[in-house]
mmCIF file of C-alpha atoms in Angstrom:
data_model
loop_
_atom_site.group_PDB
_atom_site.id
_atom_site.type_symbol
_atom_site.label_atom_id
_atom_site.label_comp_id
_atom_site.label_asym_id
_atom_site.label_seq_id
_atom_site.Cartn_x
_atom_site.Cartn_y
_atom_site.Cartn_z
ATOM 1 C CA LEU H 133 -70.440 -72.164 29.396
ATOM 2 C CA VAL H 134 -73.009 -72.184 32.219
ATOM 3 C CA PRO H 135 -70.607 -73.810 34.769
ATOM 4 C CA MET H 136 -68.040 -71.104 33.903
ATOM 5 C CA TYR H 137 -70.249 -68.002 33.861
ATOM 6 C CA GLY H 138 -73.459 -68.929 35.637
ATOM 7 C CA LEU H 139 -76.904 -69.671 34.168
ATOM 8 C CA LYS H 140 -77.915 -66.297 32.672
ATOM 9 C CA LYS H 141 -74.495 -65.190 31.415
ATOM 10 C CA GLY H 142 -73.655 -68.709 30.220
ATOM 11 C CA ILE H 143 -76.820 -68.919 28.104
ATOM 12 C CA LEU H 144 -76.346 -65.413 26.671
ATOM 13 C CA PHE H 145 -72.678 -66.080 25.872
ATOM 14 C CA SER H 146 -73.642 -69.376 24.200
ATOM 15 C CA LEU H 147 -76.285 -67.652 22.088
ATOM 16 C CA PHE H 148 -73.950 -64.809 21.098
ATOM 17 C CA HIS H 149 -71.045 -67.037 20.048
ATOM 18 C CA SER H 150 -73.292 -69.532 18.251
ATOM 19 C CA ILE H 151 -74.712 -66.755 16.066
ATOM 20 C CA SER H 152 -71.271 -65.194 15.622
ATOM 21 C CA ALA H 153 -69.910 -68.572 14.442
ATOM 22 C CA PHE H 154 -72.772 -69.453 12.095
ATOM 23 C CA CYS H 155 -72.735 -65.970 10.564
ATOM 24 C CA ASN H 156 -68.934 -66.191 10.171
ATOM 25 C CA ALA H 157 -68.653 -62.920 12.094
ATOM 26 C CA GLY H 158 -65.871 -63.871 14.494
ATOM 27 C CA PHE H 159 -66.910 -61.489 17.274
ATOM 28 C CA ASP H 160 -66.309 -62.799 20.792
ATOM 29 C CA LEU H 161 -66.977 -61.720 24.371
ATOM 30 C CA PHE H 162 -64.094 -63.657 25.940
ATOM 31 C CA GLY H 163 -61.483 -60.976 25.189
ATOM 32 C CA ASP H 164 -59.033 -63.371 23.530
ATOM 33 C CA SER H 165 -61.309 -65.123 21.029
ATOM 34 C CA LEU H 166 -61.294 -68.933 21.501
ATOM 35 C CA ALA H 167 -57.706 -69.072 22.812
ATOM 36 C CA PRO H 168 -58.945 -69.991 26.340
ATOM 37 C CA PHE H 169 -60.652 -73.033 24.768
ATOM 38 C CA TYR H 170 -57.738 -74.311 22.652
ATOM 39 C CA ASN H 171 -57.898 -77.654 24.513
ATOM 40 C CA ASN H 172 -61.685 -77.764 24.899
ATOM 41 C CA TYR H 173 -62.847 -80.215 22.230
ATOM 42 C CA TYR H 174 -66.527 -79.652 22.973
ATOM 43 C CA VAL H 175 -66.597 -75.863 22.513
ATOM 44 C CA SER H 176 -64.027 -75.778 19.681
ATOM 45 C CA LEU H 177 -65.719 -78.445 17.557
ATOM 46 C CA ILE H 178 -69.187 -76.927 18.004
ATOM 47 C CA ILE H 179 -67.840 -73.556 16.854
ATOM 48 C CA CYS H 180 -66.146 -75.248 13.868
ATOM 49 C CA PHE H 181 -69.372 -77.091 12.991
ATOM 50 C CA LEU H 182 -71.362 -73.835 13.008
ATOM 51 C CA VAL H 183 -68.720 -72.006 10.953
ATOM 52 C CA ILE H 184 -68.706 -74.786 8.344
ATOM 53 C CA LEU H 185 -72.510 -74.817 8.153
ATOM 54 C CA GLY H 186 -72.649 -71.043 7.732
ATOM 55 C CA GLY H 187 -69.961 -71.147 5.043
ATOM 56 C CA LEU H 188 -71.634 -73.840 2.889
ATOM 57 C CA GLY H 189 -74.536 -71.661 1.796
ATOM 58 C CA PHE H 190 -78.309 -71.900 1.926
ATOM 59 C CA LEU H 191 -78.570 -73.232 -1.649
ATOM 60 C CA VAL H 192 -76.575 -76.292 -0.559
ATOM 61 C CA PHE H 193 -78.827 -76.773 2.496
ATOM 62 C CA LEU H 194 -81.929 -76.700 0.297
ATOM 63 C CA ASP H 195 -80.425 -79.077 -2.244
ATOM 64 C CA ILE H 196 -79.410 -81.605 0.441
ATOM 65 C CA TYR H 197 -82.868 -81.376 2.031
ATOM 66 C CA GLU H 198 -84.613 -82.037 -1.296
ATOM 67 C CA THR H 199 -82.379 -84.834 -2.652
ATOM 68 C CA ARG H 200 -80.905 -86.572 0.432
ATOM 69 C CA ASN H 201 -78.359 -88.231 -1.887
ATOM 70 C CA PHE H 202 -74.950 -86.881 -2.930
ATOM 71 C CA LYS H 203 -75.242 -88.553 -6.350
ATOM 72 C CA TYR H 204 -78.293 -86.463 -7.255
ATOM 73 C CA LEU H 205 -77.092 -83.145 -5.845
ATOM 74 C CA LYS H 206 -76.718 -80.211 -8.211
ATOM 75 C CA LEU H 207 -73.264 -79.461 -9.618
ATOM 76 C CA HIS H 208 -73.024 -76.353 -7.412
ATOM 77 C CA SER H 209 -73.598 -78.357 -4.225
ATOM 78 C CA LYS H 210 -71.137 -81.096 -5.190
ATOM 79 C CA VAL H 211 -68.392 -78.589 -5.979
ATOM 80 C CA VAL H 212 -69.004 -76.642 -2.753
ATOM 81 C CA ILE H 213 -68.952 -79.749 -0.539
ATOM 82 C CA ILE H 214 -65.887 -81.337 -2.164
ATOM 83 C CA PHE H 215 -63.795 -78.170 -2.229
ATOM 84 C CA SER H 216 -64.837 -77.172 1.298
ATOM 85 C CA ILE H 217 -63.731 -80.559 2.644
ATOM 86 C CA GLY H 218 -60.534 -80.412 0.587
ATOM 87 C CA LEU H 219 -59.604 -76.947 1.851
ATOM 88 C CA LEU H 220 -60.325 -77.968 5.461
ATOM 89 C CA ILE H 221 -58.064 -81.028 5.211
ATOM 90 C CA PHE H 222 -55.368 -79.108 3.320
ATOM 91 C CA GLY H 223 -55.342 -76.231 5.831
ATOM 92 C CA THR H 224 -55.262 -78.601 8.815
ATOM 93 C CA ILE H 225 -52.328 -80.668 7.532
ATOM 94 C CA ILE H 226 -50.233 -77.689 6.415
ATOM 95 C CA THR H 227 -50.838 -75.823 9.695
ATOM 96 C CA LEU H 228 -49.897 -78.933 11.673
ATOM 97 C CA VAL H 229 -46.670 -79.387 9.706
ATOM 98 C CA LEU H 230 -45.591 -75.727 9.686
ATOM 99 C CA GLU H 231 -46.414 -75.006 13.335
ATOM 100 C CA TRP H 232 -45.327 -78.359 14.810
ATOM 101 C CA THR H 233 -42.172 -76.920 16.409
ATOM 102 C CA ASN H 234 -43.445 -73.372 17.066
ATOM 103 C CA LYS H 235 -43.422 -72.949 20.852
ATOM 104 C CA ASP H 236 -45.564 -69.817 20.571
ATOM 105 C CA THR H 237 -48.462 -71.738 19.014
ATOM 106 C CA ILE H 238 -48.884 -75.543 19.142
ATOM 107 C CA ALA H 239 -45.451 -77.045 19.927
ATOM 108 C CA LEU H 240 -46.167 -77.451 23.654
ATOM 109 C CA MET H 241 -49.563 -79.124 23.069
ATOM 110 C CA ASN H 242 -50.075 -82.885 22.982
ATOM 111 C CA PHE H 243 -50.867 -84.554 19.633
ATOM 112 C CA PRO H 244 -54.706 -84.474 19.848
ATOM 113 C CA GLN H 245 -54.577 -80.806 20.911
ATOM 114 C CA LYS H 246 -52.284 -79.993 17.981
ATOM 115 C CA ILE H 247 -54.749 -81.571 15.570
ATOM 116 C CA LEU H 248 -57.656 -79.715 17.201
ATOM 117 C CA ALA H 249 -55.862 -76.345 17.048
ATOM 118 C CA SER H 250 -54.797 -76.924 13.428
ATOM 119 C CA PHE H 251 -58.297 -77.986 12.381
ATOM 120 C CA PHE H 252 -59.820 -75.033 14.231
ATOM 121 C CA GLN H 253 -57.546 -72.532 12.482
ATOM 122 C CA SER H 254 -58.103 -74.169 9.096
ATOM 123 C CA THR H 255 -61.857 -73.848 9.637
ATOM 124 C CA VAL H 256 -62.118 -70.312 10.968
ATOM 125 C CA THR H 257 -59.468 -68.758 8.711
ATOM 126 C CA ARG H 258 -61.728 -69.095 5.671
ATOM 127 C CA THR H 259 -63.845 -66.128 6.965
ATOM 128 C CA ALA H 260 -64.952 -66.650 10.562
ATOM 129 C CA GLY H 261 -62.072 -64.754 12.167
ATOM 130 C CA PHE H 262 -61.887 -66.582 15.501
ATOM 131 C CA TYR H 263 -58.528 -67.936 16.662
ATOM 132 C CA SER H 264 -57.300 -70.436 19.243
ATOM 133 C CA VAL H 265 -53.579 -69.613 18.855
ATOM 134 C CA ASP H 266 -51.824 -66.244 18.618
ATOM 135 C CA ILE H 267 -52.013 -65.356 14.902
ATOM 136 C CA GLY H 268 -49.285 -62.758 15.325
ATOM 137 C CA LYS H 269 -46.832 -65.485 16.354
ATOM 138 C CA VAL H 270 -47.430 -68.068 13.638
ATOM 139 C CA HIS H 271 -44.616 -68.593 11.121
ATOM 140 C CA ASP H 272 -44.601 -66.419 8.004
ATOM 141 C CA ALA H 273 -45.285 -69.481 5.850
ATOM 142 C CA THR H 274 -48.395 -70.257 7.929
ATOM 143 C CA ALA H 275 -49.543 -66.643 7.682
ATOM 144 C CA PHE H 276 -49.181 -66.842 3.899
ATOM 145 C CA LEU H 277 -51.244 -70.052 3.890
ATOM 146 C CA TYR H 278 -53.963 -68.233 5.837
ATOM 147 C CA ILE H 279 -53.861 -65.372 3.326
ATOM 148 C CA ILE H 280 -54.656 -67.866 0.558
ATOM 149 C CA LEU H 281 -57.486 -69.464 2.564
ATOM 150 C CA MET H 282 -58.948 -66.059 3.490
ATOM 151 C CA PHE H 283 -58.837 -64.955 -0.146
ATOM 152 C CA ILE H 284 -60.752 -68.069 -1.267
ATOM 153 C CA GLY H 285 -63.312 -67.694 1.521
ATOM 154 C CA GLY H 286 -66.622 -69.539 1.747
ATOM 155 C CA SER H 287 -69.362 -70.399 -0.738
ATOM 156 C CA PRO H 288 -71.995 -68.353 -2.613
ATOM 157 C CA ALA H 289 -75.270 -67.535 -0.829
ATOM 158 C CA SER H 290 -73.592 -68.215 2.521
ATOM 159 C CA THR H 291 -72.668 -66.069 5.503
ATOM 160 C CA ALA H 292 -68.999 -66.191 4.445
ATOM 161 C CA GLY H 293 -67.036 -63.727 2.334
ATOM 162 C CA GLY H 294 -64.007 -64.020 0.082
ATOM 163 C CA LEU H 295 -63.584 -65.005 -3.545
ATOM 164 C CA LYS H 296 -65.895 -68.038 -3.058
ATOM 165 C CA THR H 297 -65.109 -71.742 -3.405
ATOM 166 C CA THR H 298 -67.063 -72.162 -6.647
ATOM 167 C CA THR H 299 -65.103 -69.393 -8.397
ATOM 168 C CA PHE H 300 -61.849 -70.968 -7.251
ATOM 169 C CA ALA H 301 -63.063 -74.419 -8.334
ATOM 170 C CA ILE H 302 -64.054 -73.224 -11.823
ATOM 171 C CA LEU H 303 -60.577 -71.794 -12.377
ATOM 172 C CA ILE H 304 -58.919 -74.999 -11.161
ATOM 173 C CA PHE H 305 -61.097 -77.177 -13.407
ATOM 174 C CA SER H 306 -60.750 -74.920 -16.462
ATOM 175 C CA THR H 307 -56.956 -74.765 -16.018
ATOM 176 C CA TYR H 308 -56.764 -78.562 -15.768
ATOM 177 C CA PHE H 309 -58.815 -79.170 -18.926
ATOM 178 C CA THR H 310 -56.957 -76.436 -20.824
ATOM 179 C CA LEU H 311 -53.617 -78.076 -19.993
ATOM 180 C CA LYS H 312 -55.070 -81.362 -21.250
ATOM 181 C CA GLY H 313 -55.935 -79.665 -24.532
ATOM 182 C CA GLU H 314 -59.685 -80.009 -24.037
ATOM 183 C CA LYS H 315 -62.007 -77.369 -25.502
ATOM 184 C CA GLU H 316 -64.666 -77.746 -22.820
ATOM 185 C CA THR H 317 -64.601 -77.935 -19.031
ATOM 186 C CA VAL H 318 -66.616 -80.964 -17.922
ATOM 187 C CA VAL H 319 -67.255 -81.609 -14.208
ATOM 188 C CA PHE H 320 -69.414 -84.507 -12.967
ATOM 189 C CA LYS H 321 -70.539 -85.096 -16.585
ATOM 190 C CA ARG H 322 -71.727 -81.486 -16.883
ATOM 191 C CA THR H 323 -70.195 -78.816 -19.068
ATOM 192 C CA ILE H 324 -69.282 -75.467 -17.517
ATOM 193 C CA SER H 325 -70.012 -72.768 -20.089
ATOM 194 C CA ARG H 326 -67.266 -70.537 -21.409
ATOM 195 C CA GLN H 327 -69.181 -67.508 -20.143
ATOM 196 C CA THR H 328 -69.095 -68.899 -16.593
ATOM 197 C CA VAL H 329 -65.340 -69.456 -16.818
ATOM 198 C CA ILE H 330 -64.802 -65.891 -18.104
ATOM 199 C CA ARG H 331 -67.010 -64.504 -15.314
ATOM 200 C CA ALA H 332 -64.982 -66.428 -12.707
ATOM 201 C CA LEU H 333 -61.734 -65.135 -14.212
ATOM 202 C CA THR H 334 -63.105 -61.584 -14.136
ATOM 203 C CA VAL H 335 -63.960 -61.863 -10.438
ATOM 204 C CA VAL H 336 -60.462 -63.189 -9.663
ATOM 205 C CA ILE H 337 -58.706 -60.427 -11.629
ATOM 206 C CA VAL H 338 -60.798 -57.666 -10.048
ATOM 207 C CA SER H 339 -60.347 -59.179 -6.560
ATOM 208 C CA LEU H 340 -56.585 -59.472 -6.981
ATOM 209 C CA GLY H 341 -56.525 -55.908 -8.286
ATOM 210 C CA VAL H 342 -58.323 -54.618 -5.182
ATOM 211 C CA VAL H 343 -55.999 -56.529 -2.817
ATOM 212 C CA ILE H 344 -52.831 -55.405 -4.644
ATOM 213 C CA ILE H 345 -53.852 -51.737 -4.811
ATOM 214 C CA VAL H 346 -54.988 -51.608 -1.169
ATOM 215 C CA ALA H 347 -51.895 -53.444 0.148
ATOM 216 C CA LEU H 348 -49.586 -51.206 -1.891
ATOM 217 C CA THR H 349 -51.357 -48.024 -0.772
ATOM 218 C CA ILE H 350 -51.237 -48.955 2.920
ATOM 219 C CA THR H 351 -47.573 -49.969 2.569
ATOM 220 C CA ILE H 352 -46.812 -46.489 1.182
ATOM 221 C CA ILE H 353 -48.830 -44.743 3.911
ATOM 222 C CA GLU H 354 -47.301 -46.839 6.711
ATOM 223 C CA THR H 355 -43.728 -46.711 5.376
ATOM 224 C CA ASP H 356 -41.352 -48.855 7.501
ATOM 225 C CA ARG H 357 -43.901 -49.161 10.326
ATOM 226 C CA PHE H 358 -45.087 -52.719 9.654
ATOM 227 C CA LYS H 359 -43.916 -55.822 7.809
ATOM 228 C CA PHE H 360 -45.401 -56.140 4.336
ATOM 229 C CA LEU H 361 -46.700 -59.632 5.158
ATOM 230 C CA ASP H 362 -48.709 -58.202 8.073
ATOM 231 C CA ILE H 363 -50.162 -55.480 5.827
ATOM 232 C CA LEU H 364 -51.064 -58.027 3.143
ATOM 233 C CA PHE H 365 -52.620 -60.248 5.829
ATOM 234 C CA GLU H 366 -54.672 -57.297 7.099
ATOM 235 C CA THR H 367 -55.783 -56.403 3.566
ATOM 236 C CA VAL H 368 -56.906 -59.907 2.572
ATOM 237 C CA SER H 369 -58.584 -60.351 5.964
ATOM 238 C CA ALA H 370 -60.590 -57.193 5.302
ATOM 239 C CA PHE H 371 -61.399 -58.164 1.722
ATOM 240 C CA GLY H 372 -62.600 -61.608 2.820
ATOM 241 C CA THR H 373 -64.528 -60.045 5.750
ATOM 242 C CA VAL H 374 -62.590 -62.381 8.051
ATOM 243 C CA GLY H 375 -61.652 -59.970 10.815
ATOM 244 C CA MET H 376 -58.422 -61.759 11.679
ATOM 245 C CA SER H 377 -55.302 -59.675 12.335
ATOM 246 C CA ARG H 378 -51.611 -60.043 13.091
ATOM 247 C CA GLY H 379 -51.977 -57.302 15.717
ATOM 248 C CA ILE H 380 -51.505 -54.127 13.673
ATOM 249 C CA THR H 381 -55.109 -52.922 13.272
ATOM 250 C CA SER H 382 -55.222 -50.563 16.236
ATOM 251 C CA ASP H 383 -51.867 -48.985 15.270
ATOM 252 C CA LEU H 384 -52.836 -48.169 11.676
ATOM 253 C CA SER H 385 -53.189 -44.518 10.732
ATOM 254 C CA THR H 386 -56.654 -43.019 10.197
ATOM 255 C CA ALA H 387 -56.191 -43.076 6.421
ATOM 256 C CA SER H 388 -55.249 -46.779 6.481
ATOM 257 C CA LYS H 389 -58.231 -47.621 8.697
ATOM 258 C CA LEU H 390 -60.572 -45.880 6.253
ATOM 259 C CA ILE H 391 -59.035 -47.818 3.361
ATOM 260 C CA ILE H 392 -59.411 -51.079 5.287
ATOM 261 C CA SER H 393 -63.066 -50.187 5.979
ATOM 262 C CA PHE H 394 -63.671 -49.588 2.269
ATOM 263 C CA THR H 395 -61.974 -52.912 1.498
ATOM 264 C CA MET H 396 -64.358 -54.701 3.886
ATOM 265 C CA PHE H 397 -67.322 -53.088 2.145
ATOM 266 C CA THR H 398 -65.939 -54.058 -1.267
ATOM 267 C CA GLY H 399 -65.352 -57.645 -0.183
ATOM 268 C CA ARG H 400 -68.825 -58.018 1.270
ATOM 269 C CA VAL H 401 -70.733 -56.503 -1.673
ATOM 270 C CA GLY H 402 -68.433 -58.095 -4.248
ATOM 271 C CA PRO H 403 -65.706 -56.368 -6.268
ATOM 272 C CA ALA H 404 -67.218 -57.427 -9.602
ATOM 273 C CA THR H 405 -70.591 -55.993 -8.557
ATOM 274 C CA LEU H 406 -69.009 -52.653 -7.642
ATOM 275 C CA ALA H 407 -66.906 -52.613 -10.835
ATOM 276 C CA MET H 408 -69.950 -53.316 -13.032
ATOM 277 C CA GLY H 409 -71.982 -50.707 -11.121
#
């Protein structure tokens, strides 16, 4: 950024956006997030790398540092790494397919730029909140995909919010083994206790309850002013502490803004924690 903004401003901007990316904050000083850098592989990939690192969690960092071998990593670390990679690939491919012909997002880009933009959005949607394409102009199907990714979020003990990858993974594994007729959920030769499965299910139910109640309340308050998909997007973005919007935030009523603020607080502290408290 130094050639663009000069030495002092370039260094300060670099520092600010590096911290914002690693902490999954999504704040920017450019005025239009990372949209000006949609074709800048260097800046975009560094931001993605920092977002991914921040979203993995410090427990995973420590485990990797101590073992240096995937085979001997703890179950938590293995699940986090595998599901994080899987969600990144899934989000990239689906975004690429859904937005391929959308002239308002990636249709006019060349193939490498389309992949970069799709990968960038798949990465930052999980809780970072940056964007390199206009989120308000993506297809409804893509917006719904981002709602799912925002709801899942990052990993425990990380700078990311959301439901958490491990909670999502436990439900996926337990559902799979239940459908197979197995009594126990076994992952990487380790049994996940029934109590852990019930705790994960509790977090999901409470989280869904918060999102449904908040989205319904705002829909009632803002009757016929916004599309329901945009309100749901705003709600899940707040719950996952993502900070991404379809462009309706500034036009919400005071009551809706207060509800969104409470939803952010709930998502950051944890709905299960608040419910138990």
